[in-house]
Amino acid sequence: MKKTVRDIELKGKKAIVRCDFNVPMKEGVITDDNRITAALPTIEYMLEQGAAVILMSHLGRPKGKPNKEFSLEPVAKKLEELTGKPVIFAASDVVVDDDVRAKAAALKPGEIMLLENLRFRAEEEKNDEQFSKDLASLADVYVNDAFGTAHRAHASTAGIASYLPAVSGFLIEKELKFLGEAVDDPKRPFVAILGGSKVSDKIAVIENLLNKADTIIIGGGMAYTFLRANGFKTGNSLCEEDRLDLARELQAKAKEKGVKLLLPVDSKCGDKFAEDCETCFTEDENVPDGWMGMDIGPKTIEIYTNAIKDAKTVIWNGPSGVFEFAAFEDGTKAVAEALAANEEAITVVGGGDSAAAIKKFGLTDKITHVSTGGGASLEYLEGKILPGVAALNDK
Ligand code: AMP
C-alpha cells in the first residue's frame, strides 16, 4: 500500500503536486475542465490541512521547448475561478528559475501557485536528475495525483520522488483501489471484456488476465484475428495475419487454465469503413467476401451480456465495435448497459475509448470506477509496475 496525503503531516509544509491539467483547449480557452475539477479534492484537502500548494502539470506536446500556445496560464485562471482563491502563476520558460524559487519560498500556508508547463523542458520526459532536484527544491513533500502519466518515468512523476517524502493524492489512491482490487483480489466470477482494433495492442493484457479472470470476452476488430485463426472467413475485417499463431496459443492457454474465452458468433458488417456504408448481419462467425465485421451481432450480444449479468467483478477495456458510427454502436452500447445494470458487481472501465463510450451512452454514473488514464490503466491491466506509483513511499 502506498502512502497518501492522509498519511503525512501537511501543516506548515510546502507540497509540490503533480496534477493532470492536460485539458483540451481551443484558441487559449479550456473546452473541458473535468481534469481540473477532478484535482480539487486533493488540493482543497491539503490547503485545509495548512499546506502551501505548488501545482505542476504538462499540457499538450510542446516538445521540450517553451511555446506560449501550451502555456498553463489559462489553467491558473480556471483554478482561481473554481477554488475562489488567488493562484500565483509562476510564468517561466524554464519552469524553475530564481524568480520561481523566490515565489515558492514566499508562499504561505493556504496559498496556491502553479508552475509553467513541465514539457517546456526536454529534461522532464528524460527524467533528468538535475531537473528532478530543481522541482524538489521548491517544496518539503511531493504528491502525485496524475494517474494519466503514472506509467511514464518523468522528472515530475518519478525522479522527484527520490528527493522528497512522496505520497499519492486522492485520484491515484482511487485508481489503485479499484483497478487493484479488481485485478488482484476480484470477487468471482471475474469477467474481462476486451475490444478495440488490434490484438497486438492487447496481448500483454490478455496474457496477464488469463491468470486472473474466469471469463475473457473478445470483441472489436481484434476478434477477427481469432476467428481467422480458427478457420473462419473474415472478409475485409481487420485481421493481423502475423498474429494467427498467437491467437491460437492464447486460446490454448485459456483452455489449459480453465478460463472461458468468448468470441463473436455473429457480426454486423459494413461494405466499407464509413458512417454511410451498406450493412448486413452474418449468420455465423463467417464474414462474407467484400464485407467488414464492424460490430458484434445480436446472438453475440446475448451471450456476452448474459456473461456480464452473472459477474461479480467486470473490467472493460476497448469497444466491441466501431461505436463512433451509429450503425455499429449496438454491441458496445449493450456491453455498457450490461455493466451499468449489474449493480452487484464492481465494474471498472479502463480509460480511453471505453470511457468515451460509457460517456457517450450517459452511463458513467452507473459504473463503480471509470479510469482517467487510458495508457496507465492498460499497463496496470498488463500487470506492469507503474513508475509513478512505484516511486511513492510505502505505508
Ligand atoms: P483501440 O484504440 O485499440 O482501443 O481501439 C479503439 C478503436 O477500435 C475504436 O475507435 C473503434 O472504432 C475501433 N474498432 C472497434 N471495433 C472495430 C472493428 N470491428 N473494426 C475496426 N475497428 C474497430
Short mmCIF file of C-alpha atoms and ligand atoms in Angstrom, two decimals:
data_model
loop_
_atom_site.label_atom_id
_atom_site.label_comp_id
_atom_site.label_asym_id
_atom_site.label_seq_id
_atom_site.Cartn_x
_atom_site.Cartn_y
_atom_site.Cartn_z
CA MET A 1 0.00 0.00 0.00
CA LYS A 2 1.26 3.44 -0.91
CA LYS A 3 1.09 6.42 1.44
CA THR A 4 -1.45 9.10 0.63
CA VAL A 5 -1.82 12.75 1.63
CA ARG A 6 -3.77 11.46 4.63
CA ASP A 7 -0.68 9.68 5.97
CA ILE A 8 1.62 12.71 6.32
CA GLU A 9 1.77 15.93 8.29
CA LEU A 10 0.95 18.85 5.98
CA LYS A 11 0.66 21.73 8.45
CA GLY A 12 3.18 24.42 7.63
CA LYS A 13 4.63 22.33 4.79
CA LYS A 14 5.10 23.23 1.14
CA ALA A 15 3.68 20.47 -1.05
CA ILE A 16 4.52 20.14 -4.74
CA VAL A 17 1.72 18.29 -6.50
CA ARG A 18 1.88 16.62 -9.93
CA CYS A 19 -1.59 17.10 -11.42
CA ASP A 20 -3.05 16.15 -14.78
CA PHE A 21 -4.07 19.52 -16.20
CA ASN A 22 -3.63 18.30 -19.76
CA VAL A 23 -7.01 19.78 -20.72
CA PRO A 24 -8.43 20.28 -24.21
CA MET A 25 -8.06 23.89 -25.38
CA LYS A 26 -9.20 25.89 -28.36
CA GLU A 27 -7.58 29.26 -29.03
CA GLY A 28 -6.46 29.61 -25.41
CA VAL A 29 -9.87 28.66 -23.98
CA ILE A 30 -10.33 25.48 -21.95
CA THR A 31 -13.12 23.47 -23.59
CA ASP A 32 -13.48 20.80 -20.88
CA ASP A 33 -12.36 21.43 -17.29
CA ASN A 34 -13.13 17.95 -15.93
CA ARG A 35 -9.49 17.22 -15.17
CA ILE A 36 -9.15 20.44 -13.18
CA THR A 37 -12.31 19.84 -11.13
CA ALA A 38 -11.17 16.24 -10.52
CA ALA A 39 -7.97 17.58 -8.90
CA LEU A 40 -9.80 19.89 -6.48
CA PRO A 41 -10.48 17.43 -3.60
CA THR A 42 -6.74 16.72 -3.15
CA ILE A 43 -5.81 20.41 -3.45
CA GLU A 44 -8.53 21.57 -1.07
CA TYR A 45 -7.68 18.87 1.47
CA MET A 46 -4.04 19.98 1.53
CA LEU A 47 -4.98 23.64 1.92
CA GLU A 48 -7.33 22.79 4.79
CA GLN A 49 -4.52 20.87 6.47
CA GLY A 50 -2.40 24.01 6.41
CA ALA A 51 -0.11 23.32 3.47
CA ALA A 52 1.11 25.77 0.83
CA VAL A 53 0.45 24.11 -2.51
CA ILE A 54 2.65 24.25 -5.62
CA LEU A 55 0.93 22.63 -8.59
CA MET A 56 2.65 21.31 -11.73
CA SER A 57 1.48 19.58 -14.91
CA HIS A 58 2.19 19.10 -18.58
CA LEU A 59 -0.10 20.35 -21.33
CA GLY A 60 0.00 19.04 -24.87
CA ARG A 61 3.25 18.38 -26.67
CA PRO A 62 5.48 21.45 -26.76
CA LYS A 63 8.38 19.06 -27.48
CA GLY A 64 10.76 20.26 -24.79
CA LYS A 65 10.68 23.93 -25.78
CA PRO A 66 8.76 26.93 -24.47
CA ASN A 67 5.70 27.64 -26.58
CA LYS A 68 3.03 30.15 -25.49
CA GLU A 69 0.34 28.08 -27.20
CA PHE A 70 0.84 25.43 -24.49
CA SER A 71 1.17 27.77 -21.51
CA LEU A 72 -0.66 26.72 -18.34
CA GLU A 73 -1.74 30.32 -17.67
CA PRO A 74 -5.40 29.65 -18.66
CA VAL A 75 -5.39 26.76 -16.16
CA ALA A 76 -4.25 29.16 -13.39
CA LYS A 77 -7.23 31.40 -14.21
CA LYS A 78 -9.63 28.45 -14.22
CA LEU A 79 -8.23 27.28 -10.87
CA GLU A 80 -8.88 30.74 -9.42
CA GLU A 81 -12.46 30.54 -10.62
CA LEU A 82 -13.00 27.04 -9.24
CA THR A 83 -11.27 27.47 -5.88
CA GLY A 84 -12.30 31.08 -5.30
CA LYS A 85 -8.68 31.77 -4.28
CA PRO A 86 -5.87 33.67 -5.98
CA VAL A 87 -3.46 31.40 -7.86
CA ILE A 88 0.08 32.66 -8.37
CA PHE A 89 1.16 31.67 -11.88
CA ALA A 90 4.92 31.21 -11.96
CA ALA A 91 5.45 32.08 -15.61
CA SER A 92 8.91 30.90 -16.62
CA ASP A 93 10.08 29.44 -19.90
CA VAL A 94 12.45 27.20 -17.95
CA VAL A 95 9.80 26.21 -15.34
CA VAL A 96 12.19 26.70 -12.38
CA ASP A 97 14.43 29.78 -12.10
CA ASP A 98 15.42 32.24 -9.37
CA ASP A 99 12.17 34.17 -9.64
CA VAL A 100 10.12 30.94 -9.32
CA ARG A 101 12.28 29.85 -6.36
CA ALA A 102 11.62 33.20 -4.66
CA LYS A 103 7.87 32.90 -5.28
CA ALA A 104 7.86 29.37 -3.86
CA ALA A 105 9.88 30.44 -0.82
CA ALA A 106 7.41 33.23 -0.10
CA LEU A 107 4.33 31.03 -0.47
CA LYS A 108 2.31 30.82 2.76
CA PRO A 109 0.02 28.09 4.14
CA GLY A 110 -3.32 28.15 2.32
CA GLU A 111 -1.81 29.72 -0.83
CA ILE A 112 -1.66 28.18 -4.30
CA MET A 113 0.96 28.52 -7.01
CA LEU A 114 1.09 26.88 -10.46
CA LEU A 115 4.31 26.22 -12.37
CA GLU A 116 4.60 26.61 -16.16
CA ASN A 117 4.14 23.59 -18.46
CA LEU A 118 6.72 20.96 -17.41
CA ARG A 119 7.22 19.90 -21.02
CA PHE A 120 8.73 23.29 -21.87
CA ARG A 121 11.84 21.46 -20.66
CA ALA A 122 13.12 18.40 -22.54
CA GLU A 123 14.55 17.23 -19.20
CA GLU A 124 11.02 16.45 -17.95
CA GLU A 125 10.43 13.45 -20.19
CA LYS A 126 14.08 12.38 -19.82
CA ASN A 127 13.58 12.03 -16.06
CA ASP A 128 16.65 14.25 -15.72
CA GLU A 129 18.28 14.21 -12.29
CA GLN A 130 19.02 17.94 -12.05
CA PHE A 131 15.53 18.94 -13.20
CA SER A 132 14.02 16.50 -10.67
CA LYS A 133 16.17 18.11 -7.95
CA ASP A 134 15.17 21.62 -9.09
CA LEU A 135 11.49 20.74 -8.78
CA ALA A 136 12.04 19.04 -5.42
CA SER A 137 13.95 22.06 -4.08
CA LEU A 138 10.74 24.12 -4.16
CA ALA A 139 8.92 22.04 -1.54
CA ASP A 140 9.01 19.78 1.53
CA VAL A 141 6.77 16.98 0.28
CA TYR A 142 5.79 15.57 -3.11
CA VAL A 143 2.28 14.44 -4.05
CA ASN A 144 1.47 12.61 -7.28
CA ASP A 145 -2.17 12.84 -8.35
CA ALA A 146 -1.75 12.40 -12.11
CA PHE A 147 -2.72 8.82 -12.96
CA GLY A 148 -2.70 9.56 -16.70
CA THR A 149 1.11 9.93 -16.66
CA ALA A 150 1.88 7.42 -13.89
CA HIS A 151 3.07 4.87 -16.48
CA ARG A 152 5.84 7.25 -17.53
CA ALA A 153 9.10 7.74 -15.63
CA HIS A 154 9.47 11.50 -15.95
CA ALA A 155 11.14 14.05 -13.65
CA SER A 156 7.77 15.13 -12.20
CA THR A 157 6.33 11.60 -11.90
CA ALA A 158 9.34 9.54 -10.80
CA GLY A 159 12.67 11.41 -10.46
CA ILE A 160 11.41 13.97 -7.95
CA ALA A 161 10.29 11.23 -5.53
CA SER A 162 13.94 10.42 -4.75
CA TYR A 163 14.41 13.77 -3.07
CA LEU A 164 11.22 14.27 -1.01
CA PRO A 165 8.74 12.28 1.04
CA ALA A 166 6.40 11.05 -1.72
CA VAL A 167 2.70 10.21 -1.42
CA SER A 168 -0.35 9.92 -3.66
CA GLY A 169 -3.32 12.25 -3.89
CA PHE A 170 -6.93 11.07 -3.81
CA LEU A 171 -7.19 10.46 -7.57
CA ILE A 172 -4.29 8.00 -7.73
CA GLU A 173 -5.47 6.43 -4.47
CA LYS A 174 -8.88 5.77 -6.06
CA GLU A 175 -7.41 4.36 -9.27
CA LEU A 176 -5.21 1.95 -7.32
CA LYS A 177 -8.04 0.89 -5.07
CA PHE A 178 -10.47 -0.01 -7.85
CA LEU A 179 -8.08 -1.27 -10.51
CA GLY A 180 -6.03 -3.03 -7.84
CA GLU A 181 -8.97 -4.78 -6.16
CA ALA A 182 -10.48 -5.76 -9.49
CA VAL A 183 -7.29 -7.27 -10.88
CA ASP A 184 -5.60 -8.67 -7.80
CA ASP A 185 -8.41 -9.53 -5.42
CA PRO A 186 -11.55 -9.89 -7.54
CA LYS A 187 -14.91 -11.16 -6.33
CA ARG A 188 -15.78 -14.03 -8.65
CA PRO A 189 -16.92 -14.62 -11.29
CA PHE A 190 -14.45 -12.10 -12.73
CA VAL A 191 -15.23 -11.20 -16.34
CA ALA A 192 -12.88 -9.14 -18.51
CA ILE A 193 -14.19 -7.61 -21.72
CA LEU A 194 -11.55 -6.65 -24.25
CA GLY A 195 -12.04 -4.93 -27.56
CA GLY A 196 -10.59 -2.22 -29.75
CA SER A 197 -8.83 -2.52 -33.02
CA LYS A 198 -5.79 -4.74 -32.67
CA VAL A 199 -4.82 -7.93 -30.88
CA SER A 200 -1.19 -6.83 -30.96
CA ASP A 201 -2.00 -3.91 -28.61
CA LYS A 202 -3.70 -6.16 -26.08
CA ILE A 203 -1.50 -9.30 -25.99
CA ALA A 204 0.07 -8.45 -22.63
CA VAL A 205 -3.37 -7.66 -21.14
CA ILE A 206 -4.83 -10.96 -22.34
CA GLU A 207 -1.81 -12.91 -21.05
CA ASN A 208 -1.98 -11.25 -17.62
CA LEU A 209 -5.76 -11.68 -17.33
CA LEU A 210 -5.53 -15.34 -18.33
CA ASN A 211 -4.01 -15.84 -14.86
CA LYS A 212 -6.76 -13.93 -13.11
CA ALA A 213 -10.13 -13.82 -14.90
CA ASP A 214 -12.79 -16.54 -15.09
CA THR A 215 -14.09 -15.34 -18.46
CA ILE A 216 -12.47 -13.19 -21.15
CA ILE A 217 -14.81 -11.71 -23.71
CA ILE A 218 -13.30 -10.61 -27.01
CA GLY A 219 -14.97 -8.02 -29.24
CA GLY A 220 -13.98 -5.28 -31.65
CA GLY A 221 -11.60 -5.55 -34.58
CA MET A 222 -9.29 -7.85 -32.61
CA ALA A 223 -11.92 -10.62 -32.62
CA TYR A 224 -11.39 -11.25 -36.35
CA THR A 225 -7.77 -12.32 -35.91
CA PHE A 226 -9.05 -15.00 -33.50
CA LEU A 227 -11.83 -16.04 -35.89
CA ARG A 228 -9.45 -16.30 -38.85
CA ALA A 229 -7.05 -18.32 -36.68
CA ASN A 230 -9.96 -20.69 -36.03
CA GLY A 231 -10.55 -21.20 -39.75
CA PHE A 232 -13.45 -18.81 -40.37
CA LYS A 233 -13.72 -16.38 -43.27
CA THR A 234 -13.22 -12.77 -42.20
CA GLY A 235 -13.75 -10.87 -45.49
CA ASN A 236 -12.29 -7.36 -45.25
CA SER A 237 -12.38 -7.29 -41.45
CA LEU A 238 -9.35 -6.09 -39.53
CA CYS A 239 -7.11 -9.12 -39.26
CA GLU A 240 -3.49 -9.37 -38.19
CA GLU A 241 -2.18 -12.22 -40.35
CA ASP A 242 1.07 -12.32 -38.40
CA ARG A 243 -0.78 -12.94 -35.13
CA LEU A 244 -2.75 -16.04 -36.09
CA ASP A 245 -0.42 -18.40 -34.21
CA LEU A 246 -0.55 -16.13 -31.21
CA ALA A 247 -4.35 -16.15 -31.28
CA ARG A 248 -4.26 -19.97 -31.28
CA GLU A 249 -1.73 -20.03 -28.43
CA LEU A 250 -3.81 -17.67 -26.30
CA GLN A 251 -6.86 -19.87 -26.79
CA ALA A 252 -4.85 -22.98 -25.87
CA LYS A 253 -3.59 -21.27 -22.71
CA ALA A 254 -7.14 -20.24 -21.78
CA LYS A 255 -8.27 -23.85 -22.14
CA GLU A 256 -5.37 -25.12 -20.06
CA LYS A 257 -6.15 -22.64 -17.28
CA GLY A 258 -9.90 -23.22 -17.38
CA VAL A 259 -10.62 -19.64 -18.46
CA LYS A 260 -13.61 -19.22 -20.77
CA LEU A 261 -12.58 -17.18 -23.81
CA LEU A 262 -15.65 -15.98 -25.68
CA LEU A 263 -15.52 -14.95 -29.35
CA PRO A 264 -18.28 -13.45 -31.50
CA VAL A 265 -20.66 -15.98 -33.10
CA ASP A 266 -22.10 -13.37 -35.48
CA SER A 267 -21.28 -9.87 -36.71
CA LYS A 268 -22.79 -6.72 -38.12
CA CYS A 269 -20.82 -5.77 -41.23
CA GLY A 270 -20.30 -2.79 -43.49
CA ASP A 271 -19.26 -2.73 -47.15
CA LYS A 272 -16.71 -0.02 -46.33
CA PHE A 273 -15.32 1.71 -43.25
CA ALA A 274 -17.71 4.66 -43.35
CA GLU A 275 -20.69 6.04 -41.47
CA ASP A 276 -22.96 5.78 -44.55
CA CYS A 277 -21.99 2.26 -45.67
CA GLU A 278 -24.36 -0.59 -46.57
CA THR A 279 -24.79 -3.00 -43.67
CA CYS A 280 -25.61 -6.70 -43.20
CA PHE A 281 -25.70 -9.27 -40.41
CA THR A 282 -23.84 -12.55 -40.67
CA GLU A 283 -25.48 -15.92 -39.93
CA ASP A 284 -22.47 -17.20 -38.04
CA GLU A 285 -18.76 -16.50 -37.45
CA ASN A 286 -18.00 -16.15 -41.16
CA VAL A 287 -17.83 -12.69 -42.73
CA PRO A 288 -18.59 -12.79 -46.47
CA ASP A 289 -16.11 -11.52 -49.08
CA GLY A 290 -16.36 -7.78 -49.64
CA TRP A 291 -17.71 -7.11 -46.13
CA MET A 292 -16.03 -5.94 -42.97
CA GLY A 293 -17.07 -7.02 -39.45
CA MET A 294 -17.64 -3.74 -37.61
CA ASP A 295 -19.73 -4.80 -34.61
CA ILE A 296 -20.78 -7.92 -32.73
CA GLY A 297 -24.14 -9.30 -33.89
CA PRO A 298 -27.35 -9.90 -31.88
CA LYS A 299 -26.59 -13.53 -30.93
CA THR A 300 -23.19 -12.48 -29.62
CA ILE A 301 -24.71 -9.57 -27.74
CA GLU A 302 -26.98 -12.02 -25.93
CA ILE A 303 -24.14 -14.35 -24.96
CA TYR A 304 -21.87 -11.50 -23.84
CA THR A 305 -24.49 -9.62 -21.83
CA ASN A 306 -25.52 -12.88 -20.09
CA ALA A 307 -21.92 -13.45 -19.03
CA ILE A 308 -21.72 -9.89 -17.67
CA LYS A 309 -25.04 -10.28 -15.83
CA ASP A 310 -23.68 -13.04 -13.60
CA ALA A 311 -20.29 -11.44 -12.89
CA LYS A 312 -19.22 -10.03 -9.51
CA THR A 313 -16.24 -8.17 -10.99
CA VAL A 314 -16.09 -6.75 -14.51
CA ILE A 315 -13.22 -4.96 -16.21
CA TRP A 316 -13.82 -3.44 -19.62
CA ASN A 317 -11.14 -2.19 -21.96
CA GLY A 318 -11.83 -1.45 -25.62
CA PRO A 319 -15.12 -1.08 -27.54
CA SER A 320 -16.87 -4.11 -29.06
CA GLY A 321 -17.38 -2.37 -32.40
CA VAL A 322 -16.93 0.87 -34.29
CA PHE A 323 -19.17 2.66 -31.77
CA GLU A 324 -18.32 6.07 -33.25
CA PHE A 325 -20.66 5.17 -36.18
CA ALA A 326 -24.34 4.95 -35.15
CA ALA A 327 -24.87 1.82 -37.28
CA PHE A 328 -22.19 -0.06 -35.32
CA GLU A 329 -22.75 1.16 -31.76
CA ASP A 330 -25.22 -1.51 -30.64
CA GLY A 331 -22.66 -4.05 -29.38
CA THR A 332 -20.67 -1.52 -27.38
CA LYS A 333 -23.88 0.03 -26.07
CA ALA A 334 -25.23 -3.37 -24.98
CA VAL A 335 -21.98 -4.13 -23.16
CA ALA A 336 -22.06 -0.70 -21.47
CA GLU A 337 -25.70 -1.20 -20.46
CA ALA A 338 -24.98 -4.69 -19.10
CA LEU A 339 -22.21 -3.26 -16.91
CA ALA A 340 -24.47 -0.46 -15.72
CA ALA A 341 -27.32 -2.89 -14.97
CA ASN A 342 -25.17 -5.21 -12.85
CA GLU A 343 -25.45 -3.39 -9.55
CA GLU A 344 -24.00 -6.33 -7.59
CA ALA A 345 -20.67 -6.20 -9.37
CA ILE A 346 -17.61 -4.00 -9.08
CA THR A 347 -17.41 -2.56 -12.60
CA VAL A 348 -14.22 -0.92 -13.80
CA VAL A 349 -13.80 0.75 -17.17
CA GLY A 350 -10.25 1.29 -18.44
CA GLY A 351 -9.79 4.79 -19.85
CA GLY A 352 -9.61 5.83 -23.48
CA ASP A 353 -12.24 4.61 -25.91
CA SER A 354 -14.31 2.57 -23.43
CA ALA A 355 -14.51 5.60 -21.12
CA ALA A 356 -15.60 7.70 -24.12
CA ALA A 357 -18.24 5.07 -24.98
CA ILE A 358 -19.62 4.98 -21.43
CA LYS A 359 -19.83 8.77 -21.52
CA LYS A 360 -21.50 8.76 -24.95
CA PHE A 361 -24.23 6.44 -23.63
CA GLY A 362 -24.66 8.54 -20.44
CA LEU A 363 -23.81 5.64 -18.11
CA THR A 364 -20.69 6.93 -16.31
CA ASP A 365 -22.57 7.32 -13.01
CA LYS A 366 -23.66 3.66 -13.05
CA ILE A 367 -20.09 2.33 -13.18
CA THR A 368 -18.09 1.73 -10.00
CA HIS A 369 -14.96 3.30 -11.45
CA VAL A 370 -14.10 4.82 -14.81
CA SER A 371 -10.34 5.16 -15.01
CA THR A 372 -8.91 8.51 -16.09
CA GLY A 373 -5.73 7.10 -17.59
CA GLY A 374 -6.02 5.15 -20.84
CA GLY A 375 -2.36 4.15 -21.21
CA ALA A 376 -1.76 3.85 -17.47
CA SER A 377 -4.79 1.63 -16.87
CA LEU A 378 -3.82 -0.58 -19.82
CA GLU A 379 -0.32 -1.04 -18.38
CA TYR A 380 -1.85 -1.77 -14.98
CA LEU A 381 -4.02 -4.47 -16.60
CA GLU A 382 -0.86 -5.85 -18.23
CA GLY A 383 0.50 -6.40 -14.71
CA LYS A 384 3.23 -3.80 -15.19
CA ILE A 385 4.54 -1.67 -12.36
CA LEU A 386 3.77 2.00 -12.99
CA PRO A 387 6.91 4.09 -12.31
CA GLY A 388 4.84 7.00 -10.97
CA VAL A 389 3.27 4.68 -8.40
CA ALA A 390 6.36 2.61 -7.61
CA ALA A 391 8.23 5.82 -6.71
CA LEU A 392 5.79 6.65 -3.88
CA ASN A 393 6.53 5.72 -0.25
CA ASP A 394 5.01 2.54 1.16
CA LYS A 395 2.80 2.64 4.24
P1 AMP B 1 -8.12 0.79 -29.53
O1 AMP B 1 -7.55 2.15 -29.80
O2 AMP B 1 -7.27 -0.33 -29.94
O3 AMP B 1 -8.69 0.66 -28.13
O4 AMP B 1 -9.35 0.69 -30.49
C1 AMP B 1 -10.45 1.54 -30.44
C2 AMP B 1 -10.99 1.66 -31.79
O5 AMP B 1 -11.29 0.37 -32.30
C3 AMP B 1 -12.26 2.44 -31.85
O6 AMP B 1 -12.04 3.66 -32.46
C4 AMP B 1 -13.20 1.56 -32.67
O7 AMP B 1 -13.85 2.26 -33.70
C5 AMP B 1 -12.28 0.54 -33.28
N1 AMP B 1 -12.95 -0.72 -33.57
C6 AMP B 1 -13.76 -1.42 -32.77
N2 AMP B 1 -14.25 -2.49 -33.41
C7 AMP B 1 -13.75 -2.47 -34.66
C8 AMP B 1 -13.90 -3.30 -35.79
N3 AMP B 1 -14.68 -4.39 -35.76
N4 AMP B 1 -13.25 -2.96 -36.90
C9 AMP B 1 -12.46 -1.86 -36.93
N5 AMP B 1 -12.27 -1.05 -35.90
C10 AMP B 1 -12.91 -1.34 -34.77
#
